[in-house]
Amino acid sequence: MRSRILSVLKAAGSSYISGEAIASELGISRTAVWKHINELRQSGYHIDSHSRSGYRLQDSPDCLLPEEIKIGLDTEIMGREIIYFDDIPSTNNQAKVKARQGAVEGTVIVSEAQSIGKGRLDRSFFSPHGKGIWFSVILRPPFLPQDAPKCTLLAAVAVAAAMRSFGVEAGIKWPNDILCQGRKLTGILTEMSAEMDRINYVVIGIGINVNILQDDFPEELREKAGSMAMVKGELINRPSFFREVLRELDICYREICNRGFGALMDKWRSLSVTLGQEINVIGINESFSGKAIDIDDDGALLVETEGAMRRVLAGDVSIRPKLQ
Amino acid sequence: MRSRILSVLKAAGSSYISGEAIASELGISRTAVWKHINELRQSGYHIDSHSRSGYRLQDSPDCLLPEEIKIGLDTEIMGREIIYFDDIPSTNNQAKVKARQGAVEGTVIVSEAQSIGKGRLDRSFFSPHGKGIWFSVILRPPFLPQDAPKCTLLAAVAVAAAMRSFGVEAGIKWPNDILCQGRKLTGILTEMSAEMDRINYVVIGIGINVNILQDDFPEELREKAGSMAMVKGELINRPSFFREVLRELDICYREICNRGFGALMDKWRSLSVTLGQEINVIGINESFSGKAIDIDDDGALLVETEGAMRRVLAGDVSIRPKLQ
């Protein structure tokens, strides 16, 4: 209801709209309107009120509150439920708890900050308050656990596509780093719980550096990490961009559930900055160089080395441009 | 310590052994001996005491208490920790909780009964008090999530091999049913938590019908389910058999961690009752008939049908002897 009241206020633009008009449009009492307006104010919305004219939205807070996100969100699955935190240890951990408790597919956990944001392989992920989009989404895909690793390609494709529609020429470095101007803009951590022949749930954690400025980054990240704002030279409206990411995730996910991974793989290829490049593969037990040729049906990277084609599975390697 | 006191008592056989002798052998005080003896009595051990001669073990309870199981258990990984319950909803669920809390690899959860024992695909599993071995073991394998489904083959091989060494000519019906004389003796449910390129933990749940008699089974299971006692015509010593299962699991698991799945696959083939048989494959979306030829490196069943070889992945099918 708060979301619907916000919609009405936003539709009215700079005009006042009476409590009576809002009440009648939404089929609730004027007292209920008054109550919700006060709650919105407590969340940081500046709502002007005038005894004869009614209410007018002056200013929205820069936040990812569900009522803000839901306005104009036209997804079928992603964001069916949005659970919001101001600060949380890790959205992925919270999502796993909710998933075990039976949360519906598409439930989103979003937080303005993470105190112990998690990256792959126990790495930490920098998630400062209000400067990015740190969220996790719960999926319950119908495919076999063997196919779950491709969810990570799904996330990369959706985020890169959303960035491009916001004018940030992002590319995907295999398997799921999002790069622009040589800097990493996004971290993705996909986790799953499964039986051997059925997925219980998949949690895709996505952290997007939206409005972080270079000096905000800790020293050790300053050369490698970037943000959309750094690329664009201006701050990005986080709620709008978040809706775009959810929309892309929704489209890609419904596509793979209905028609398999083919189209996703092709989108991945078209967004890739790895394919065709000379690369170094740095594995746990070995390193080698070669040319990245393609990904196969499992999402493995095919690398042409001297004489042989090698198949690199997710997680075995990191990849970087070959030094000249 | 309780386990070590039990060992000393068992070694003494029908002779009495003094509290002083036990204390000196184990390097503890006589008061400590007395305290542990009383605890063992509370667990159901009948320990005779005599003021001059000392203690004598008269009778052990028919139970799977850790101190009982640990006597003579010569595993490296399986059973490092054994957590015992008299009754529990589901050992798999409990194991998942313990795994999330950081339980060491090889931790075993065992219960005399399960009130909501779980089978594959939300089926229930009959687990009456004291008549079987209902347990789950926590593993943290070094291989990729894509290989985790083969843990289910590991469990089947270990249980079938243990049964054979107890004189029960068990065979494996693909992928992991244990059959003898056409009846199912075991249920296996393997679950995992993973990132896309790393397994957090695997929980293998194994329910073995040891001393269930035909009339103990509910009506709907009476024709299809069996037990080791029904095959042998006598009750089986559960602790001894449990140790044998843990020993086989330990050997097979260390083999796959050190040298890959080749030897396990071969053991599976030699214990299989499916390969070479005409079978019906009953899938979610389709059914077909053919001859089971082999399993491939992923553990998928290869079925020869008219003109073509079909590959059946775990969980897509159930298989039964072709009706004549």
XYZ file of C-alpha atoms in Angstrom:
648
model
C 0.000 0.000 0.000
C 2.865 2.382 0.778
C 4.147 1.658 -2.691
C 0.766 2.512 -4.229
C 0.506 5.764 -2.266
C 3.978 6.689 -3.471
C 2.885 5.965 -7.033
C -0.094 8.289 -6.696
C 2.074 11.039 -5.204
C 4.655 10.633 -7.954
C 1.973 10.708 -10.639
C 0.758 14.015 -9.230
C 4.231 15.478 -9.768
C 4.546 18.977 -8.367
C 0.783 19.319 -7.763
C -0.897 18.739 -4.453
C -3.340 15.839 -4.204
C -5.915 15.658 -1.431
C -6.002 12.878 1.149
C -9.586 12.277 0.064
C -8.548 11.768 -3.577
C -5.795 9.347 -2.584
C -8.171 7.475 -0.270
C -10.818 7.126 -2.932
C -8.320 6.096 -5.638
C -6.896 3.328 -3.468
C -10.118 2.343 -1.721
C -8.840 3.017 1.802
C -9.819 5.450 4.547
C -8.337 8.953 4.888
C -6.959 7.886 8.264
C -5.117 5.011 6.588
C -3.696 7.434 4.023
C -2.501 9.701 6.820
C -0.918 6.747 8.631
C 0.971 5.526 5.549
C 2.130 9.037 4.674
C 3.643 9.335 8.137
C 5.413 6.019 7.714
C 6.833 7.162 4.390
C 8.103 10.314 6.066
C 9.850 8.188 8.671
C 11.543 6.289 5.847
C 13.010 9.546 4.562
C 10.426 10.785 2.050
C 9.825 14.530 2.209
C 6.075 14.898 1.827
C 4.704 18.399 2.071
C 1.165 18.706 3.444
C -1.235 21.602 3.181
C -4.519 21.745 5.060
C -6.659 22.566 2.004
C -4.623 21.231 -0.950
C -3.433 17.890 0.476
C -0.097 16.190 -0.032
C 2.827 16.666 -2.374
C 6.006 14.576 -2.690
C 8.960 16.922 -2.507
C 11.860 14.570 -2.346
C 12.554 10.843 -2.286
C 15.358 9.461 -0.166
C 18.280 7.885 -2.015
C 17.431 4.369 -0.924
C 16.279 0.993 -2.194
C 13.116 0.687 -0.091
C 10.713 -1.921 -1.513
C 7.971 0.680 -2.023
C 10.370 2.675 -4.155
C 11.617 -0.323 -6.150
C 8.169 -1.734 -6.787
C 6.950 1.386 -8.578
C 6.995 0.451 -12.228
C 8.652 -2.924 -11.652
C 7.246 -5.105 -14.437
C 8.809 -8.468 -13.629
C 7.040 -11.808 -13.260
C 9.410 -13.578 -10.880
C 12.206 -11.294 -9.690
C 11.159 -9.169 -6.749
C 7.859 -10.891 -5.979
C 8.961 -10.256 -2.415
C 11.537 -7.617 -1.571
C 13.047 -7.708 1.906
C 14.986 -4.577 2.795
C 17.746 -3.936 5.318
C 19.680 -0.805 6.137
C 22.693 -2.857 7.158
C 23.182 -6.603 7.256
C 26.192 -8.942 7.497
C 25.582 -10.611 4.115
C 22.553 -10.631 1.818
C 23.488 -14.141 0.601
C 23.472 -15.566 4.111
C 20.144 -13.908 4.847
C 18.730 -15.212 1.553
C 19.789 -18.762 2.414
C 17.983 -18.511 5.745
C 14.846 -17.225 4.001
C 15.113 -19.910 1.308
C 15.273 -22.645 3.931
C 12.198 -21.127 5.552
C 10.361 -21.506 2.261
C 10.594 -18.048 0.676
C 8.945 -17.871 -2.750
C 11.021 -17.921 -5.897
C 12.043 -14.413 -6.856
C 12.380 -13.166 -3.279
C 14.976 -10.401 -3.157
C 17.064 -9.478 -0.120
C 18.581 -6.025 -0.518
C 20.631 -3.994 1.924
C 22.086 -0.480 1.838
C 25.291 -1.942 3.268
C 26.882 -5.286 4.068
C 29.249 -5.576 7.013
C 30.781 -8.887 5.874
C 29.820 -9.018 2.198
C 31.018 -12.300 0.705
C 32.841 -12.864 -2.562
C 33.855 -16.123 -4.185
C 36.117 -18.549 -2.324
C 35.870 -16.792 1.044
C 36.984 -13.431 -0.322
C 35.314 -10.378 1.180
C 33.295 -7.906 -0.872
C 33.368 -4.156 -0.270
C 29.753 -2.956 0.169
C 29.628 0.592 1.545
C 26.352 2.155 2.688
C 24.101 3.594 0.005
C 26.689 3.552 -2.776
C 25.854 0.358 -4.562
C 23.204 -2.284 -5.031
C 23.972 -5.233 -2.780
C 21.322 -7.887 -3.159
C 20.540 -11.567 -3.410
C 17.704 -13.302 -5.197
C 16.257 -16.714 -4.377
C 15.499 -19.024 -7.304
C 14.032 -22.504 -7.401
C 14.954 -23.603 -10.907
C 13.445 -26.719 -12.482
C 16.712 -27.913 -14.021
C 19.271 -30.379 -12.619
C 22.019 -29.326 -10.178
C 24.588 -29.958 -12.916
C 23.137 -26.952 -14.757
C 23.168 -24.608 -11.760
C 26.651 -23.198 -12.415
C 25.171 -21.538 -15.484
C 23.101 -19.317 -13.159
C 26.273 -17.392 -12.682
C 26.395 -16.672 -16.426
C 22.762 -15.586 -16.190
C 23.645 -13.027 -13.533
C 26.572 -11.670 -15.522
C 24.489 -11.315 -18.687
C 21.631 -9.552 -16.889
C 23.859 -7.044 -15.096
C 25.986 -6.275 -18.173
C 22.870 -5.801 -20.310
C 21.303 -3.502 -17.707
C 24.495 -1.438 -17.525
C 24.595 -1.056 -21.293
C 21.043 0.239 -21.318
C 22.256 2.852 -18.795
C 25.095 3.867 -21.089
C 27.881 1.950 -19.379
C 29.690 -0.157 -21.971
C 30.207 -3.141 -19.696
C 31.704 -6.432 -20.840
C 31.933 -9.848 -19.218
C 35.260 -11.388 -18.337
C 34.862 -15.149 -18.004
C 33.046 -16.406 -16.087
C 31.229 -13.546 -14.414
C 33.266 -10.440 -13.785
C 31.739 -7.272 -15.193
C 34.381 -4.911 -16.518
C 34.331 -1.429 -17.946
C 37.458 0.525 -18.879
C 39.470 -2.314 -17.375
C 37.896 -2.000 -13.939
C 35.653 -4.464 -12.154
C 32.178 -3.069 -11.438
C 30.364 -6.097 -10.043
C 30.810 -9.166 -7.868
C 28.630 -12.249 -8.222
C 28.425 -15.164 -5.789
C 26.010 -17.966 -6.609
C 25.257 -20.647 -4.041
C 22.900 -23.585 -4.092
C 21.325 -26.243 -1.958
C 20.461 -29.404 -3.837
C 19.688 -33.055 -3.726
C 21.606 -35.027 -6.325
C 18.793 -34.772 -8.858
C 16.914 -31.681 -7.750
C 17.793 -28.130 -6.794
C 16.253 -26.987 -3.518
C 17.218 -23.384 -4.120
C 19.794 -21.200 -5.778
C 20.817 -17.885 -4.241
C 22.442 -15.428 -6.622
C 24.255 -12.657 -4.785
C 25.060 -9.588 -6.850
C 26.995 -6.571 -5.695
C 27.086 -3.640 -8.101
C 29.342 -0.631 -7.601
C 26.935 2.113 -8.629
C 27.881 5.416 -7.007
C 31.199 4.592 -5.373
C 33.869 7.164 -6.221
C 37.505 6.226 -6.650
C 38.569 7.606 -3.280
C 35.816 5.635 -1.547
C 37.577 2.363 -2.357
C 40.104 0.966 0.073
C 43.680 1.287 -1.141
C 44.019 -2.301 -2.360
C 40.979 -2.027 -4.639
C 41.581 1.472 -5.975
C 43.415 0.422 -9.132
C 41.225 -2.547 -10.054
C 37.702 -1.608 -9.009
C 35.408 0.936 -10.574
C 31.798 2.041 -10.537
C 29.105 3.131 -12.932
C 29.384 6.681 -11.606
C 33.122 6.732 -12.297
C 32.466 5.652 -15.883
C 29.577 8.029 -16.489
C 30.947 10.988 -14.560
C 27.627 11.376 -12.764
C 25.618 9.674 -10.052
C 23.141 6.991 -11.119
C 19.581 6.713 -9.822
C 19.865 3.461 -7.906
C 16.160 2.477 -7.794
C 15.812 2.892 -11.572
C 18.920 0.888 -12.262
C 17.920 -1.809 -9.769
C 14.585 -2.211 -11.576
C 16.461 -2.583 -14.865
C 18.695 -5.311 -13.416
C 15.675 -7.179 -12.037
C 13.944 -6.827 -15.406
C 16.923 -8.310 -17.282
C 17.271 -11.122 -14.747
C 13.582 -11.849 -15.135
C 13.720 -12.031 -18.928
C 16.864 -14.201 -19.013
C 15.676 -16.543 -16.290
C 12.273 -17.162 -17.856
C 14.037 -17.785 -21.157
C 16.292 -20.504 -19.727
C 13.454 -22.128 -17.780
C 11.257 -22.250 -20.876
C 13.718 -22.806 -23.678
C 17.061 -23.833 -22.175
C 20.420 -22.136 -22.074
C 21.057 -21.564 -25.784
C 19.986 -17.931 -26.025
C 21.681 -17.090 -22.726
C 24.948 -18.542 -23.983
C 24.703 -16.456 -27.137
C 24.040 -13.293 -25.124
C 26.999 -14.163 -22.930
C 29.195 -14.531 -26.030
C 28.076 -11.193 -27.415
C 28.849 -9.430 -24.104
C 32.138 -11.211 -23.522
C 35.458 -9.378 -23.507
C 37.351 -12.654 -23.055
C 36.623 -14.566 -26.249
C 39.204 -14.091 -28.959
C 41.766 -12.788 -26.466
C 45.140 -14.192 -25.531
C 44.805 -15.062 -21.869
C 46.637 -16.523 -18.902
C 44.803 -19.205 -17.011
C 45.882 -19.331 -13.394
C 44.596 -22.499 -11.837
C 44.965 -23.951 -8.377
C 47.554 -26.482 -9.473
C 48.801 -25.137 -12.778
C 48.975 -22.102 -15.021
C 49.053 -21.860 -18.775
C 48.494 -19.443 -21.616
C 46.348 -19.644 -24.695
C 43.603 -18.088 -26.739
C 40.028 -18.061 -25.427
C 37.941 -19.572 -28.220
C 34.438 -20.162 -26.870
C 32.355 -21.467 -23.977
C 30.811 -24.921 -24.268
C 27.348 -26.120 -23.259
C 28.425 -26.450 -19.624
C 29.738 -22.886 -19.526
C 33.350 -24.110 -19.484
C 35.875 -21.882 -21.260
C 37.621 -23.461 -24.241
C 41.227 -22.332 -24.495
C 43.466 -23.064 -27.473
C 46.992 -23.789 -26.338
C 49.983 -25.041 -28.300
C 48.525 -27.946 -30.137
C 45.580 -28.695 -27.890
C 42.215 -27.296 -26.841
C 41.818 -27.124 -23.071
C 38.558 -26.939 -21.192
C 38.494 -24.682 -18.140
C 35.738 -25.172 -15.600
C 34.418 -22.365 -13.442
C 36.418 -21.765 -10.333
C 39.563 -23.461 -11.441
C 41.115 -20.360 -12.827
C 41.367 -16.641 -13.010
C 42.079 -15.035 -16.318
C 43.877 -11.865 -17.290
C 45.078 -10.178 -20.429
C 48.401 -11.632 -21.516
C 51.320 -9.368 -20.767
C 53.038 -8.153 -23.911
C 36.682 -41.939 27.806
C 33.409 -43.853 28.205
C 34.351 -45.663 25.010
C 37.772 -46.565 26.417
C 36.272 -47.837 29.686
C 33.879 -49.983 27.670
C 36.817 -51.367 25.709
C 38.606 -52.341 28.926
C 35.462 -53.985 30.308
C 34.896 -55.864 27.047
C 38.519 -57.015 26.954
C 38.076 -58.452 30.449
C 35.215 -60.590 29.153
C 33.486 -62.511 31.950
C 36.182 -61.628 34.503
C 35.942 -58.819 36.987
C 38.410 -55.958 36.694
C 39.079 -53.610 39.591
C 38.367 -49.913 39.486
C 42.011 -49.363 40.374
C 43.183 -51.412 37.374
C 40.885 -49.502 35.019
C 42.003 -46.195 36.514
C 45.669 -46.997 36.139
C 45.273 -48.360 32.599
C 43.489 -45.204 31.439
C 45.418 -42.739 33.594
C 42.370 -41.347 35.388
C 41.199 -41.358 39.008
C 39.078 -44.129 40.535
C 36.389 -41.534 41.153
C 36.345 -40.735 37.432
C 36.033 -44.449 36.640
C 33.097 -44.723 39.017
C 31.442 -41.666 37.444
C 31.772 -42.986 33.886
C 30.570 -46.460 34.890
C 27.422 -44.888 36.309
C 26.870 -42.942 33.093
C 27.229 -46.133 31.071
C 24.661 -47.798 33.312
C 22.285 -44.929 32.630
C 22.779 -45.531 28.896
C 21.603 -49.103 29.328
C 24.790 -51.063 29.978
C 24.432 -53.709 32.664
C 27.630 -53.463 34.672
C 27.925 -55.723 37.666
C 30.041 -54.396 40.538
C 31.538 -56.259 43.419
C 33.215 -54.577 46.373
C 36.416 -56.615 46.187
C 36.598 -57.838 42.571
C 35.587 -54.665 40.753
C 33.449 -54.329 37.632
C 32.174 -56.717 34.979
C 30.167 -55.968 31.825
C 27.153 -58.252 31.820
C 25.166 -56.944 28.920
C 25.311 -54.189 26.319
C 22.166 -52.401 25.194
C 21.104 -52.912 21.580
C 21.913 -49.382 20.560
C 24.222 -47.290 18.414
C 25.755 -45.149 21.165
C 29.007 -43.494 20.055
C 30.999 -45.261 22.778
C 29.758 -48.560 21.416
C 30.445 -47.700 17.770
C 33.888 -46.273 18.400
C 35.223 -49.533 19.845
C 37.322 -50.983 17.078
C 36.342 -48.342 14.528
C 39.424 -48.032 12.312
C 38.377 -45.235 9.948
C 40.303 -42.076 9.152
C 37.432 -39.768 8.239
C 34.039 -41.383 8.798
C 32.892 -41.079 12.392
C 35.526 -38.617 13.604
C 32.590 -37.227 15.522
C 29.488 -39.277 16.198
C 26.405 -37.443 17.411
C 23.715 -39.739 18.743
C 19.965 -39.297 19.161
C 17.316 -41.631 20.474
C 14.712 -40.019 18.234
C 15.011 -37.142 15.807
C 12.887 -35.790 12.952
C 15.526 -36.377 10.261
C 19.248 -37.120 10.500
C 19.839 -35.294 7.194
C 18.244 -32.106 8.473
C 20.256 -32.287 11.679
C 23.441 -32.951 9.694
C 22.807 -29.883 7.537
C 22.459 -27.733 10.654
C 25.707 -29.146 12.062
C 27.469 -28.712 8.707
C 26.486 -25.048 8.564
C 27.824 -24.652 12.099
C 31.182 -25.933 10.884
C 31.131 -29.631 11.861
C 34.297 -31.473 10.804
C 34.277 -33.722 7.772
C 33.265 -37.232 8.729
C 30.825 -36.137 11.428
C 28.077 -38.742 11.737
C 24.550 -38.079 12.980
C 22.837 -41.303 13.985
C 19.441 -41.841 15.545
C 17.595 -44.916 16.803
C 14.488 -43.584 15.066
C 13.422 -40.805 12.695
C 9.969 -39.303 13.005
C 10.005 -37.712 9.539
C 12.769 -39.618 7.779
C 13.252 -38.188 4.297
C 13.620 -40.043 1.032
C 14.323 -38.684 -2.421
C 11.960 -36.134 -3.972
C 10.007 -35.451 -0.769
C 9.139 -39.090 -0.198
C 9.078 -40.251 3.404
C 11.348 -43.001 4.726
C 10.226 -45.575 7.296
C 12.704 -45.522 10.202
C 11.358 -47.443 13.214
C 13.119 -47.320 16.581
C 16.118 -49.580 17.052
C 15.498 -51.722 13.972
C 17.782 -50.128 11.449
C 20.729 -47.836 11.038
C 19.492 -44.357 10.215
C 22.388 -41.977 9.831
C 23.900 -39.094 7.905
C 27.515 -38.235 7.346
C 28.952 -34.798 6.584
C 31.610 -34.578 3.862
C 33.552 -31.620 2.537
C 34.898 -33.044 -0.713
C 37.598 -31.246 -2.676
C 35.993 -31.880 -6.077
C 33.638 -29.638 -8.069
C 29.855 -29.558 -7.465
C 29.357 -31.207 -10.866
C 30.921 -34.358 -9.402
C 28.828 -34.398 -6.233
C 26.042 -36.596 -7.665
C 28.570 -39.425 -7.725
C 28.587 -39.355 -3.895
C 25.328 -41.209 -4.177
C 27.116 -44.031 -6.055
C 29.751 -43.998 -3.313
C 27.095 -44.586 -0.672
C 25.495 -47.412 -2.638
C 28.825 -49.171 -3.203
C 29.849 -48.895 0.458
C 26.554 -50.224 1.814
C 26.317 -53.072 -0.703
C 29.917 -54.112 -0.027
C 29.345 -54.025 3.739
C 26.217 -56.164 3.349
C 28.098 -58.735 1.279
C 30.751 -59.042 3.954
C 27.878 -59.813 6.346
C 26.586 -62.542 4.061
C 23.765 -60.570 2.455
C 24.103 -60.826 -1.329
C 23.048 -57.260 -2.024
C 23.103 -55.679 -5.474
C 22.734 -52.092 -6.646
C 19.851 -51.026 -8.839
C 20.770 -47.820 -10.655
C 21.455 -45.321 -9.281
C 21.479 -46.218 -5.593
C 18.832 -48.678 -4.469
C 20.222 -51.677 -2.609
C 18.280 -54.840 -3.419
C 18.392 -58.401 -2.188
C 15.944 -61.091 -3.253
C 14.052 -58.389 -5.124
C 13.431 -56.267 -2.046
C 14.813 -52.837 -1.237
C 16.985 -52.814 1.893
C 18.322 -49.256 1.896
C 17.400 -45.673 1.129
C 19.993 -43.047 0.265
C 19.440 -39.292 0.107
C 22.410 -37.109 -0.743
C 22.177 -33.341 -0.387
C 24.716 -30.594 -0.896
C 25.412 -26.951 -0.328
C 27.744 -25.422 -2.864
C 29.054 -22.347 -4.548
C 29.266 -22.739 -8.292
C 32.882 -23.879 -8.153
C 33.217 -25.249 -4.641
C 31.269 -27.631 -2.450
C 30.543 -26.268 1.016
C 29.352 -29.628 2.272
C 27.693 -32.848 1.174
C 25.364 -34.718 3.507
C 24.836 -38.378 2.662
C 21.807 -39.808 4.431
C 21.654 -43.591 4.589
C 18.829 -45.639 6.028
C 19.481 -49.375 6.289
C 16.769 -51.868 7.157
C 18.735 -54.136 9.480
C 16.429 -55.937 11.900
C 12.990 -54.972 10.591
C 10.735 -58.013 10.169
C 8.170 -58.268 7.404
C 5.225 -57.549 9.675
C 6.941 -54.437 11.021
C 6.590 -52.728 7.646
C 3.495 -50.693 6.915
C 1.137 -52.373 4.451
C 2.249 -50.351 1.427
C 5.913 -51.331 1.844
C 5.442 -54.985 2.806
C 5.845 -56.398 -0.705
C 8.719 -54.207 -1.843
C 10.865 -53.611 1.238
C 13.059 -56.070 3.057
C 15.794 -56.174 5.664
C 19.067 -57.914 6.325
C 17.424 -59.956 9.089
C 14.716 -61.152 6.697
C 17.396 -62.313 4.255
C 19.611 -63.949 6.855
C 16.860 -65.362 9.039
C 18.527 -63.944 12.135
C 19.064 -60.592 13.821
C 22.200 -58.654 12.925
C 24.480 -56.955 15.447
C 23.868 -53.328 14.520
C 27.045 -51.750 15.977
C 29.283 -54.271 14.167
C 27.493 -53.727 10.889
C 27.516 -49.946 11.315
C 31.296 -50.036 11.795
C 31.604 -52.093 8.615
C 29.549 -49.550 6.646
C 31.648 -46.664 7.984
C 34.816 -48.600 7.108
C 33.665 -49.160 3.503
C 32.584 -45.525 3.165
C 35.956 -44.442 4.485
C 37.918 -46.595 2.032
C 35.831 -45.577 -0.996
C 35.807 -41.883 -0.118
C 39.543 -41.660 0.410
C 40.004 -43.487 -2.881
C 37.919 -40.974 -4.854
C 39.538 -37.972 -3.135
C 43.033 -39.270 -3.870
C 42.633 -40.996 -7.204
C 39.311 -39.970 -8.726
C 36.163 -41.906 -9.452
C 37.525 -44.699 -11.687
C 37.810 -47.447 -9.082
C 34.461 -46.486 -7.526
C 32.759 -46.752 -10.906
C 34.239 -50.206 -11.411
C 33.071 -51.344 -7.973
C 29.640 -49.952 -8.774
C 29.575 -51.943 -12.034
C 30.566 -55.162 -10.269
C 27.807 -54.713 -7.654
C 25.148 -53.626 -10.155
C 22.062 -55.712 -10.842
C 20.931 -53.252 -13.543
C 23.646 -53.527 -16.179
C 22.903 -56.026 -18.900
C 19.204 -56.087 -18.026
C 16.227 -55.117 -20.134
C 14.699 -52.192 -18.302
C 11.908 -49.671 -18.389
C 12.910 -46.088 -17.869
C 10.106 -44.046 -16.382
C 10.955 -40.392 -16.631
C 9.082 -37.261 -15.649
C 8.074 -36.470 -19.207
C 8.570 -39.731 -21.057
C 9.024 -43.462 -20.678
C 10.938 -45.911 -22.804
C 12.427 -49.381 -22.736
C 15.892 -50.633 -23.544
C 18.910 -52.495 -22.342
C 21.119 -51.018 -19.613
C 24.633 -51.077 -21.034
C 26.881 -49.102 -18.691
C 27.300 -45.953 -16.633
C 29.395 -43.114 -18.014
C 31.919 -40.891 -16.252
C 29.138 -38.702 -14.865
C 27.289 -41.676 -13.402
C 24.562 -41.430 -16.055
C 23.021 -44.720 -17.160
C 23.528 -45.611 -20.820
C 20.495 -47.368 -22.253
C 20.432 -48.999 -25.661
C 17.080 -48.491 -27.338
C 15.977 -49.312 -30.839
C 18.740 -47.828 -32.886
C 20.078 -45.330 -30.393
C 21.970 -45.097 -27.124
C 20.212 -42.913 -24.568
C 21.833 -41.281 -21.579
C 19.765 -41.200 -18.383
C 20.754 -38.754 -15.671
C 20.144 -39.414 -11.997
C 16.696 -38.480 -10.840
C 15.053 -38.417 -14.213
C 13.906 -41.986 -14.037
C 13.064 -45.029 -12.085
C 13.903 -48.382 -13.506
C 12.309 -51.778 -13.185
C 12.665 -55.208 -14.701
C 10.845 -55.408 -17.998
C 7.573 -57.277 -17.760
C 7.641 -60.469 -19.770
